[in-house]
CSV table of N, CA and C in Angstrom, one decimal:
chain,number,residue,atom,x,y,z
A,125,MET,N,-51.6,-110.9,-88.7
A,125,MET,CA,-52.3,-109.6,-88.4
A,125,MET,C,-53.8,-109.8,-88.1
A,126,ALA,N,-54.4,-110.7,-88.8
A,126,ALA,CA,-55.9,-111.0,-88.5
A,126,ALA,C,-56.0,-111.5,-87.0
A,127,LYS,N,-55.1,-112.3,-86.6
A,127,LYS,CA,-55.1,-112.8,-85.2
A,127,LYS,C,-55.0,-111.6,-84.2
A,128,THR,N,-54.1,-110.7,-84.5
A,128,THR,CA,-53.9,-109.5,-83.7
A,128,THR,C,-55.1,-108.7,-83.6
A,129,GLN,N,-55.8,-108.5,-84.8
A,129,GLN,CA,-57.0,-107.7,-84.8
A,129,GLN,C,-58.1,-108.4,-84.0
A,130,ASP,N,-58.2,-109.7,-84.1
A,130,ASP,CA,-59.2,-110.4,-83.3
A,130,ASP,C,-58.9,-110.3,-81.8
A,131,LEU,N,-57.6,-110.3,-81.4
A,131,LEU,CA,-57.3,-110.1,-80.0
A,131,LEU,C,-57.6,-108.7,-79.5
A,132,LEU,N,-57.3,-107.7,-80.4
A,132,LEU,CA,-57.6,-106.4,-80.0
A,132,LEU,C,-59.1,-106.1,-79.9
A,133,LYS,N,-59.9,-106.8,-80.7
A,133,LYS,CA,-61.4,-106.7,-80.6
A,133,LYS,C,-61.8,-107.3,-79.3
A,134,LYS,N,-61.3,-108.4,-79.0
A,134,LYS,CA,-61.6,-109.1,-77.7
A,134,LYS,C,-61.3,-108.2,-76.5
A,135,ILE,N,-60.1,-107.6,-76.6
A,135,ILE,CA,-59.7,-106.7,-75.5
A,135,ILE,C,-60.6,-105.5,-75.4
A,136,SER,N,-61.1,-105.0,-76.5
A,136,SER,CA,-62.0,-103.9,-76.5
A,136,SER,C,-63.3,-104.3,-75.9
A,137,TYR,N,-63.8,-105.5,-76.2
A,137,TYR,CA,-65.1,-105.9,-75.6
A,137,TYR,C,-64.9,-106.1,-74.1
A,138,ILE,N,-63.8,-106.7,-73.7
A,138,ILE,CA,-63.5,-106.9,-72.2
A,138,ILE,C,-63.5,-105.5,-71.5
A,139,GLU,N,-62.8,-104.6,-72.1
A,139,GLU,CA,-62.7,-103.2,-71.5
A,139,GLU,C,-64.1,-102.6,-71.3
A,140,ALA,N,-64.9,-102.8,-72.3
A,140,ALA,CA,-66.3,-102.3,-72.2
A,140,ALA,C,-67.0,-103.0,-71.1
A,141,ASP,N,-66.8,-104.3,-71.0
A,141,ASP,CA,-67.5,-105.0,-69.9
A,141,ASP,C,-67.0,-104.6,-68.5
A,142,ILE,N,-65.7,-104.3,-68.4
A,142,ILE,CA,-65.1,-103.7,-67.2
A,142,ILE,C,-65.8,-102.4,-66.8
A,143,GLU,N,-66.0,-101.6,-67.8
A,143,GLU,CA,-66.6,-100.3,-67.5
A,143,GLU,C,-68.0,-100.5,-67.0
A,144,ILE,N,-68.7,-101.4,-67.6
A,144,ILE,CA,-70.1,-101.7,-67.1
A,144,ILE,C,-70.1,-102.2,-65.7
A,145,HIS,N,-69.1,-103.1,-65.4
A,145,HIS,CA,-69.0,-103.6,-64.0
A,145,HIS,C,-68.6,-102.5,-63.0
A,146,LYS,N,-67.8,-101.6,-63.5
A,146,LYS,CA,-67.4,-100.4,-62.6
A,146,LYS,C,-68.7,-99.6,-62.2
A,147,GLN,N,-69.5,-99.4,-63.2
A,147,GLN,CA,-70.8,-98.7,-63.0
A,147,GLN,C,-71.7,-99.4,-62.0
A,148,ILE,N,-71.7,-100.7,-62.2
A,148,ILE,CA,-72.5,-101.6,-61.3
A,148,ILE,C,-71.9,-101.4,-59.9
A,149,LEU,N,-70.6,-101.5,-59.8
A,149,LEU,CA,-70.0,-101.4,-58.5
A,149,LEU,C,-70.3,-100.1,-57.8
A,150,PHE,N,-70.2,-99.0,-58.5
A,150,PHE,CA,-70.5,-97.7,-57.9
A,150,PHE,C,-72.0,-97.5,-57.6
A,151,SER,N,-72.9,-98.3,-58.2
A,151,SER,CA,-74.3,-98.2,-57.9
A,151,SER,C,-74.8,-99.1,-56.8
A,152,LEU,N,-73.9,-100.0,-56.4
A,152,LEU,CA,-74.3,-100.9,-55.3
A,152,LEU,C,-74.4,-100.1,-53.9
A,153,PRO,N,-75.4,-100.4,-53.2
A,153,PRO,CA,-75.5,-99.8,-51.8
A,153,PRO,C,-74.4,-100.3,-51.0
A,154,SER,N,-73.8,-99.5,-50.1
A,154,SER,CA,-72.7,-99.9,-49.3
A,154,SER,C,-72.9,-101.1,-48.4
A,155,ASP,N,-74.2,-101.4,-48.1
A,155,ASP,CA,-74.5,-102.6,-47.2
A,155,ASP,C,-74.4,-103.9,-48.0
A,156,GLN,N,-74.2,-103.8,-49.3
A,156,GLN,CA,-74.1,-105.1,-50.1
A,156,GLN,C,-72.6,-105.4,-50.3
A,157,ARG,N,-71.9,-105.6,-49.3
A,157,ARG,CA,-70.5,-105.8,-49.3
A,157,ARG,C,-70.1,-107.1,-50.1
A,158,GLN,N,-70.9,-108.1,-49.9
A,158,GLN,CA,-70.6,-109.4,-50.6
A,158,GLN,C,-70.7,-109.2,-52.2
A,159,GLU,N,-71.7,-108.5,-52.6
A,159,GLU,CA,-71.9,-108.2,-54.0
A,159,GLU,C,-70.8,-107.3,-54.5
A,160,MET,N,-70.3,-106.4,-53.7
A,160,MET,CA,-69.2,-105.5,-54.1
A,160,MET,C,-68.0,-106.3,-54.3
A,161,GLU,N,-67.7,-107.2,-53.3
A,161,GLU,CA,-66.5,-108.0,-53.4
A,161,GLU,C,-66.5,-108.9,-54.7
A,162,LYS,N,-67.6,-109.4,-55.0
A,162,LYS,CA,-67.8,-110.3,-56.1
A,162,LYS,C,-67.5,-109.5,-57.4
A,163,THR,N,-68.0,-108.2,-57.5
A,163,THR,CA,-67.9,-107.4,-58.7
A,163,THR,C,-66.4,-107.0,-58.8
A,164,VAL,N,-65.7,-106.7,-57.7
A,164,VAL,CA,-64.3,-106.3,-57.7
A,164,VAL,C,-63.5,-107.5,-58.2
A,165,GLN,N,-63.8,-108.7,-57.7
A,165,GLN,CA,-63.1,-109.9,-58.2
A,165,GLN,C,-63.3,-110.1,-59.7
A,166,LEU,N,-64.5,-109.9,-60.2
A,166,LEU,CA,-64.8,-110.1,-61.6
A,166,LEU,C,-64.0,-109.0,-62.4
A,167,ILE,N,-63.9,-107.8,-62.0
A,167,ILE,CA,-63.1,-106.8,-62.7
A,167,ILE,C,-61.7,-107.2,-62.7
A,168,ALA,N,-61.2,-107.6,-61.6
A,168,ALA,CA,-59.8,-108.1,-61.5
A,168,ALA,C,-59.5,-109.2,-62.5
A,169,ALA,N,-60.4,-110.2,-62.5
A,169,ALA,CA,-60.2,-111.3,-63.4
A,169,ALA,C,-60.2,-110.9,-64.9
A,170,LYS,N,-61.1,-109.9,-65.2
A,170,LYS,CA,-61.1,-109.4,-66.6
A,170,LYS,C,-59.9,-108.6,-66.9
A,171,LYS,N,-59.3,-107.9,-66.0
A,171,LYS,CA,-58.1,-107.2,-66.2
A,171,LYS,C,-56.9,-108.2,-66.4
A,172,LYS,N,-56.9,-109.3,-65.7
A,172,LYS,CA,-55.9,-110.3,-65.9
A,172,LYS,C,-56.1,-110.9,-67.3
A,173,GLU,N,-57.3,-111.1,-67.7
A,173,GLU,CA,-57.5,-111.6,-69.1
A,173,GLU,C,-57.0,-110.7,-70.1
A,174,ILE,N,-57.1,-109.4,-69.9
A,174,ILE,CA,-56.6,-108.4,-70.9
A,174,ILE,C,-55.1,-108.5,-70.9
A,175,GLU,N,-54.4,-108.6,-69.7
A,175,GLU,CA,-53.0,-108.8,-69.6
A,175,GLU,C,-52.5,-110.0,-70.4
A,176,GLU,N,-53.3,-111.1,-70.3
A,176,GLU,CA,-52.9,-112.3,-71.0
A,176,GLU,C,-53.0,-112.2,-72.5
A,177,LEU,N,-54.1,-111.5,-73.0
A,177,LEU,CA,-54.3,-111.2,-74.4
A,177,LEU,C,-53.2,-110.3,-74.9
A,178,LEU,N,-52.8,-109.3,-74.1
A,178,LEU,CA,-51.7,-108.4,-74.5
A,178,LEU,C,-50.4,-109.2,-74.6
A,179,GLN,N,-50.2,-110.1,-73.7
A,179,GLN,CA,-49.0,-110.9,-73.8
A,179,GLN,C,-49.0,-111.8,-75.0
A,180,GLU,N,-50.1,-112.3,-75.4
A,180,GLU,CA,-50.2,-113.0,-76.6
A,180,GLU,C,-49.9,-112.2,-77.9
A,181,ILE,N,-50.3,-110.9,-77.9
A,181,ILE,CA,-50.0,-110.0,-79.0
A,181,ILE,C,-48.5,-109.8,-78.9
A,182,ARG,N,-47.9,-109.5,-77.8
A,182,ARG,CA,-46.5,-109.3,-77.6
A,182,ARG,C,-45.7,-110.4,-78.3
A,183,GLU,N,-46.1,-111.6,-78.0
A,183,GLU,CA,-45.4,-112.8,-78.6
A,183,GLU,C,-45.6,-113.0,-80.1
A,184,SER,N,-46.8,-112.8,-80.5
A,184,SER,CA,-47.1,-113.1,-81.9
A,184,SER,C,-46.9,-111.9,-82.9
A,185,ASP,N,-46.9,-110.7,-82.4
A,185,ASP,CA,-46.8,-109.5,-83.2
A,185,ASP,C,-46.1,-108.4,-82.4
A,186,PRO,N,-44.8,-108.5,-82.2
A,186,PRO,CA,-44.1,-107.5,-81.3
A,186,PRO,C,-44.2,-106.1,-81.9
A,187,GLU,N,-44.3,-105.9,-83.2
A,187,GLU,CA,-44.4,-104.6,-83.8
A,187,GLU,C,-45.7,-103.9,-83.4
A,188,GLU,N,-46.8,-104.7,-83.5
A,188,GLU,CA,-48.1,-104.2,-83.2
A,188,GLU,C,-48.2,-103.9,-81.7
A,189,PHE,N,-47.6,-104.8,-80.9
A,189,PHE,CA,-47.6,-104.6,-79.4
A,189,PHE,C,-46.9,-103.3,-79.1
A,190,ASN,N,-45.7,-103.0,-79.7
A,190,ASN,CA,-45.0,-101.7,-79.4
A,190,ASN,C,-45.8,-100.5,-79.9
A,191,ARG,N,-46.6,-100.7,-81.0
A,191,ARG,CA,-47.4,-99.6,-81.5
A,191,ARG,C,-48.5,-99.3,-80.4
A,192,ILE,N,-49.1,-100.4,-79.9
A,192,ILE,CA,-50.1,-100.2,-78.8
A,192,ILE,C,-49.6,-99.5,-77.6
A,193,LEU,N,-48.4,-99.9,-77.2
A,193,LEU,CA,-47.8,-99.2,-76.0
A,193,LEU,C,-47.6,-97.8,-76.3
A,194,ALA,N,-47.1,-97.4,-77.5
A,194,ALA,CA,-46.8,-96.0,-77.8
A,194,ALA,C,-48.1,-95.2,-77.9
A,195,LEU,N,-49.1,-95.8,-78.4
A,195,LEU,CA,-50.4,-95.2,-78.5
A,195,LEU,C,-51.0,-94.9,-77.1
A,196,GLU,N,-50.9,-95.9,-76.2
A,196,GLU,CA,-51.4,-95.7,-74.8
A,196,GLU,C,-50.6,-94.6,-74.2
A,197,LYS,N,-49.3,-94.5,-74.4
A,197,LYS,CA,-48.5,-93.4,-73.8
A,197,LYS,C,-49.0,-92.1,-74.3
A,198,THR,N,-49.3,-92.0,-75.6
A,198,THR,CA,-49.7,-90.7,-76.2
A,198,THR,C,-51.1,-90.4,-75.7
A,199,ILE,N,-52.0,-91.3,-75.5
A,199,ILE,CA,-53.3,-91.1,-74.9
A,199,ILE,C,-53.2,-90.5,-73.5
A,200,ASP,N,-52.2,-91.1,-72.7
A,200,ASP,CA,-52.0,-90.6,-71.4
A,200,ASP,C,-51.5,-89.2,-71.4
A,201,GLN,N,-50.6,-88.8,-72.4
A,201,GLN,CA,-50.2,-87.5,-72.5
A,201,GLN,C,-51.3,-86.5,-72.8
A,202,PHE,N,-52.2,-87.0,-73.7
A,202,PHE,CA,-53.4,-86.2,-74.1
A,202,PHE,C,-54.3,-85.9,-72.9
A,203,ARG,N,-54.5,-87.0,-72.1
A,203,ARG,CA,-55.3,-86.8,-70.9
A,203,ARG,C,-54.7,-85.8,-69.9
A,204,GLU,N,-53.4,-85.8,-69.8
A,204,GLU,CA,-52.7,-84.8,-68.9
A,204,GLU,C,-52.9,-83.4,-69.5
A,205,LEU,N,-52.9,-83.3,-70.8
A,205,LEU,CA,-53.2,-81.9,-71.4
A,205,LEU,C,-54.6,-81.5,-71.0
A,206,THR,N,-55.5,-82.4,-71.0
A,206,THR,CA,-56.9,-82.0,-70.8
A,206,THR,C,-57.1,-81.4,-69.3
A,207,LYS,N,-56.1,-81.7,-68.5
A,207,LYS,CA,-56.2,-81.2,-67.1
A,207,LYS,C,-55.8,-79.7,-67.0
A,208,SER,N,-54.9,-79.3,-68.0
A,208,SER,CA,-54.4,-78.0,-68.0
A,208,SER,C,-54.9,-77.1,-69.1
A,209,ARG,N,-55.6,-77.6,-70.0
A,209,ARG,CA,-56.2,-76.9,-71.1
A,209,ARG,C,-57.7,-76.9,-71.2
A,210,GLN,N,-58.3,-75.9,-71.6
A,210,GLN,CA,-59.7,-75.8,-71.7
A,210,GLN,C,-60.0,-76.1,-73.2
A,211,PHE,N,-60.3,-77.4,-73.5
A,211,PHE,CA,-60.7,-77.7,-74.9
A,211,PHE,C,-62.2,-77.4,-75.1
A,212,THR,N,-62.4,-76.7,-76.2
A,212,THR,CA,-63.8,-76.3,-76.6
A,212,THR,C,-64.4,-77.2,-77.6
A,213,ALA,N,-63.6,-78.0,-78.3
A,213,ALA,CA,-64.1,-79.0,-79.2
A,213,ALA,C,-63.2,-80.2,-79.3
A,214,ILE,N,-63.7,-81.4,-79.2
A,214,ILE,CA,-62.9,-82.6,-79.4
A,214,ILE,C,-63.7,-83.5,-80.4
A,215,THR,N,-63.0,-83.9,-81.4
A,215,THR,CA,-63.5,-84.8,-82.4
A,215,THR,C,-62.7,-86.1,-82.5
A,216,GLY,N,-63.3,-87.2,-82.6
A,216,GLY,CA,-62.6,-88.5,-82.7
A,216,GLY,C,-63.0,-89.2,-84.0
A,217,ARG,N,-62.1,-90.0,-84.4
A,217,ARG,CA,-62.3,-90.8,-85.7
A,217,ARG,C,-63.3,-91.9,-85.4
A,218,ASN,N,-64.3,-92.0,-86.2
A,218,ASN,CA,-65.3,-93.1,-86.1
A,218,ASN,C,-65.2,-93.9,-87.3
A,219,ILE,N,-65.9,-95.1,-87.3
A,219,ILE,CA,-66.0,-96.0,-88.4
A,219,ILE,C,-66.7,-95.2,-89.5
A,220,ASN,N,-66.1,-95.2,-90.7
A,220,ASN,CA,-66.6,-94.5,-91.9
A,220,ASN,C,-66.7,-93.0,-91.8
A,221,GLU,N,-66.1,-92.4,-90.8
A,221,GLU,CA,-66.0,-91.0,-90.6
A,221,GLU,C,-64.6,-90.6,-90.3
A,222,PRO,N,-63.9,-89.9,-91.3
A,222,PRO,CA,-62.6,-89.5,-91.1
A,222,PRO,C,-62.4,-88.4,-90.1
A,223,CYS,N,-61.3,-88.3,-89.5
A,223,CYS,CA,-60.9,-87.2,-88.6
A,223,CYS,C,-59.7,-86.5,-89.2
A,224,VAL,N,-59.8,-85.3,-89.8
A,224,VAL,CA,-58.8,-84.7,-90.5
A,224,VAL,C,-58.7,-83.2,-90.0
A,225,LEU,N,-57.4,-82.8,-89.9
A,225,LEU,CA,-57.2,-81.4,-89.5
A,225,LEU,C,-56.6,-80.7,-90.8
A,226,SER,N,-57.2,-79.7,-91.3
A,226,SER,CA,-56.8,-79.0,-92.5
A,226,SER,C,-56.0,-77.8,-92.1
A,227,LEU,N,-54.8,-77.7,-92.7
A,227,LEU,CA,-53.9,-76.6,-92.4
A,227,LEU,C,-53.9,-75.6,-93.5
A,228,GLN,N,-53.5,-74.3,-93.2
A,228,GLN,CA,-53.5,-73.2,-94.1
A,228,GLN,C,-52.7,-73.5,-95.4
A,229,ASN,N,-51.6,-74.2,-95.2
A,229,ASN,CA,-50.7,-74.5,-96.3
A,229,ASN,C,-51.2,-75.6,-97.3
A,230,GLY,N,-52.5,-76.1,-97.0
A,230,GLY,CA,-53.1,-77.1,-97.9
A,230,GLY,C,-52.9,-78.5,-97.4
A,231,ASP,N,-52.0,-78.7,-96.5
A,231,ASP,CA,-51.7,-80.1,-95.9
A,231,ASP,C,-52.9,-80.5,-95.1
A,232,THR,N,-53.1,-81.8,-95.0
A,232,THR,CA,-54.1,-82.3,-94.1
A,232,THR,C,-53.5,-83.4,-93.2
A,233,ILE,N,-53.9,-83.4,-92.0
A,233,ILE,CA,-53.4,-84.3,-91.0
A,233,ILE,C,-54.5,-85.3,-90.6
A,234,GLU,N,-54.3,-86.6,-91.0
A,234,GLU,CA,-55.3,-87.6,-90.5
A,234,GLU,C,-55.1,-87.9,-89.1
A,235,CYS,N,-56.1,-88.0,-88.3
A,235,CYS,CA,-55.9,-88.1,-86.9
A,235,CYS,C,-56.9,-89.1,-86.3
A,236,LEU,N,-56.6,-89.6,-85.1
A,236,LEU,CA,-57.5,-90.4,-84.3
A,236,LEU,C,-58.4,-89.4,-83.5
A,237,VAL,N,-57.8,-88.3,-83.0
A,237,VAL,CA,-58.5,-87.3,-82.2
A,237,VAL,C,-57.9,-86.0,-82.6
A,238,LYS,N,-58.8,-85.0,-82.6
A,238,LYS,CA,-58.4,-83.6,-82.8
A,238,LYS,C,-59.2,-82.7,-81.8
A,239,ALA,N,-58.5,-81.8,-81.2
A,239,ALA,CA,-59.1,-81.0,-80.1
A,239,ALA,C,-58.6,-79.5,-80.3
A,240,CYS,N,-59.6,-78.6,-80.2
A,240,CYS,CA,-59.3,-77.2,-80.2
A,240,CYS,C,-59.5,-76.6,-78.8
A,241,ASP,N,-58.5,-75.8,-78.4
A,241,ASP,CA,-58.6,-75.2,-77.1
A,241,ASP,C,-59.2,-73.8,-77.1
A,242,SER,N,-59.4,-73.2,-76.0
A,242,SER,CA,-60.1,-71.9,-75.9
A,242,SER,C,-59.3,-70.8,-76.6
A,243,GLU,N,-58.0,-71.1,-76.8
A,243,GLU,CA,-57.1,-70.1,-77.5
A,243,GLU,C,-57.2,-70.2,-79.0
A,244,GLY,N,-57.9,-71.3,-79.5
A,244,GLY,CA,-57.9,-71.6,-80.9
A,244,GLY,C,-56.8,-72.4,-81.4
A,245,ASN,N,-56.0,-73.0,-80.5
A,245,ASN,CA,-54.9,-73.9,-80.9
A,245,ASN,C,-55.4,-75.3,-81.0
A,246,TRP,N,-54.7,-76.1,-81.8
A,246,TRP,CA,-55.2,-77.5,-82.0
A,246,TRP,C,-54.2,-78.5,-81.5
A,247,THR,N,-54.7,-79.6,-80.9
A,247,THR,CA,-53.9,-80.7,-80.5
A,247,THR,C,-54.5,-81.9,-81.2
A,248,VAL,N,-53.6,-82.8,-81.8
A,248,VAL,CA,-54.1,-84.0,-82.5
A,248,VAL,C,-53.3,-85.2,-82.0
A,249,ILE,N,-53.9,-86.3,-82.1
A,249,ILE,CA,-53.2,-87.6,-82.0
A,249,ILE,C,-53.3,-88.2,-83.4
A,250,THR,N,-52.2,-88.3,-84.1
A,250,THR,CA,-52.1,-88.8,-85.5
A,250,THR,C,-52.4,-90.3,-85.5
A,251,LEU,N,-52.6,-90.8,-86.8
A,251,LEU,CA,-52.9,-92.2,-87.0
A,251,LEU,C,-51.7,-93.0,-86.5
A,252,GLU,N,-50.5,-92.4,-86.6
A,252,GLU,CA,-49.3,-93.1,-86.1
A,252,GLU,C,-49.1,-93.1,-84.6
A,253,GLY,N,-50.0,-92.4,-83.9
A,253,GLY,CA,-50.0,-92.4,-82.5
A,253,GLY,C,-49.1,-91.3,-81.9
A,254,GLN,N,-48.8,-90.2,-82.7
A,254,GLN,CA,-48.0,-89.1,-82.2
A,254,GLN,C,-49.0,-88.0,-81.7
A,255,LEU,N,-48.5,-87.3,-80.7
A,255,LEU,CA,-49.2,-86.1,-80.2
A,255,LEU,C,-48.6,-84.9,-80.9
A,256,ARG,N,-49.4,-84.1,-81.6
A,256,ARG,CA,-48.9,-82.9,-82.3
A,256,ARG,C,-49.8,-81.7,-81.9
A,257,GLU,N,-49.2,-80.5,-81.9
A,257,GLU,CA,-49.9,-79.3,-81.6
A,257,GLU,C,-49.7,-78.3,-82.7
A,258,TYR,N,-50.7,-77.6,-83.0
A,258,TYR,CA,-50.7,-76.6,-84.1
A,258,TYR,C,-51.3,-75.3,-83.6
A,259,PRO,N,-50.6,-74.2,-83.9
A,259,PRO,CA,-51.2,-72.9,-83.5
A,259,PRO,C,-52.5,-72.6,-84.4
A,260,GLY,N,-53.5,-72.0,-83.9
A,260,GLY,CA,-54.7,-71.7,-84.6
A,260,GLY,C,-54.4,-71.0,-86.0
A,261,SER,N,-53.4,-70.2,-86.0
A,261,SER,CA,-53.1,-69.5,-87.3
A,261,SER,C,-52.6,-70.4,-88.4
A,262,ASP,N,-52.2,-71.6,-88.0
A,262,ASP,CA,-51.7,-72.6,-89.1
A,262,ASP,C,-52.9,-73.5,-89.6
A,263,VAL,N,-54.0,-73.4,-88.9
A,263,VAL,CA,-55.1,-74.3,-89.2
A,263,VAL,C,-56.2,-73.6,-90.0
A,264,ALA,N,-56.6,-74.2,-91.1
A,264,ALA,CA,-57.6,-73.6,-92.0
A,264,ALA,C,-59.0,-73.7,-91.5
A,265,GLU,N,-59.3,-74.7,-90.7
A,265,GLU,CA,-60.7,-74.8,-90.3
A,265,GLU,C,-61.0,-74.1,-88.9
A,266,LYS,N,-62.2,-73.8,-88.7
A,266,LYS,CA,-62.7,-73.3,-87.5
A,266,LYS,C,-63.5,-74.3,-86.7
A,267,PRO,N,-63.3,-74.4,-85.4
A,267,PRO,CA,-64.0,-75.5,-84.7
A,267,PRO,C,-65.4,-75.2,-84.5
A,268,VAL,N,-66.2,-76.2,-84.4
A,268,VAL,CA,-67.6,-76.1,-84.0
A,268,VAL,C,-67.5,-76.3,-82.5
A,269,THR,N,-67.9,-75.3,-81.7
A,269,THR,CA,-67.8,-75.4,-80.3
A,269,THR,C,-69.0,-76.2,-79.8
A,270,VAL,N,-68.6,-77.3,-79.1
A,270,VAL,CA,-69.5,-78.2,-78.4
A,270,VAL,C,-69.1,-78.4,-77.0
A,271,PRO,N,-70.0,-78.6,-76.1
A,271,PRO,CA,-69.7,-78.8,-74.7
A,271,PRO,C,-68.8,-80.1,-74.6
A,272,VAL,N,-67.7,-80.0,-73.8
A,272,VAL,CA,-66.8,-81.1,-73.6
A,272,VAL,C,-67.0,-81.5,-72.1
A,273,HIS,N,-67.3,-82.8,-72.0
A,273,HIS,CA,-67.6,-83.3,-70.6
A,273,HIS,C,-66.4,-84.0,-70.1
């Protein structure tokens, strides 16, 4: 498990590096074709490195690999929802900061992400990687409305 966590951290760092290089790519003037090609090749190499690390996880910890795939699918579903729903508040779990949705019946749902839409309904991604939706009438808390970008 420690090895898997180390591989996931490495993947996270590489993904952050890719995002930086994408920003660099978008900021390059169009007449710097050679620099653009070099940056695209670097991004492609980093993506290949991520694929290799994921393959290593698949071989050493198939259960964790399947959990990662399921979570990625759930995140994609959430992204699709953001296209059709006007979310007024989105909160994500941070280190040392829990993300919990409190229900009227006293239950709490620990989540990776919780989002309230303009109708007052809630959508969460649970720690298990499930996408769940709750009508506003079932939720005990009221959202703090913040701009969503």
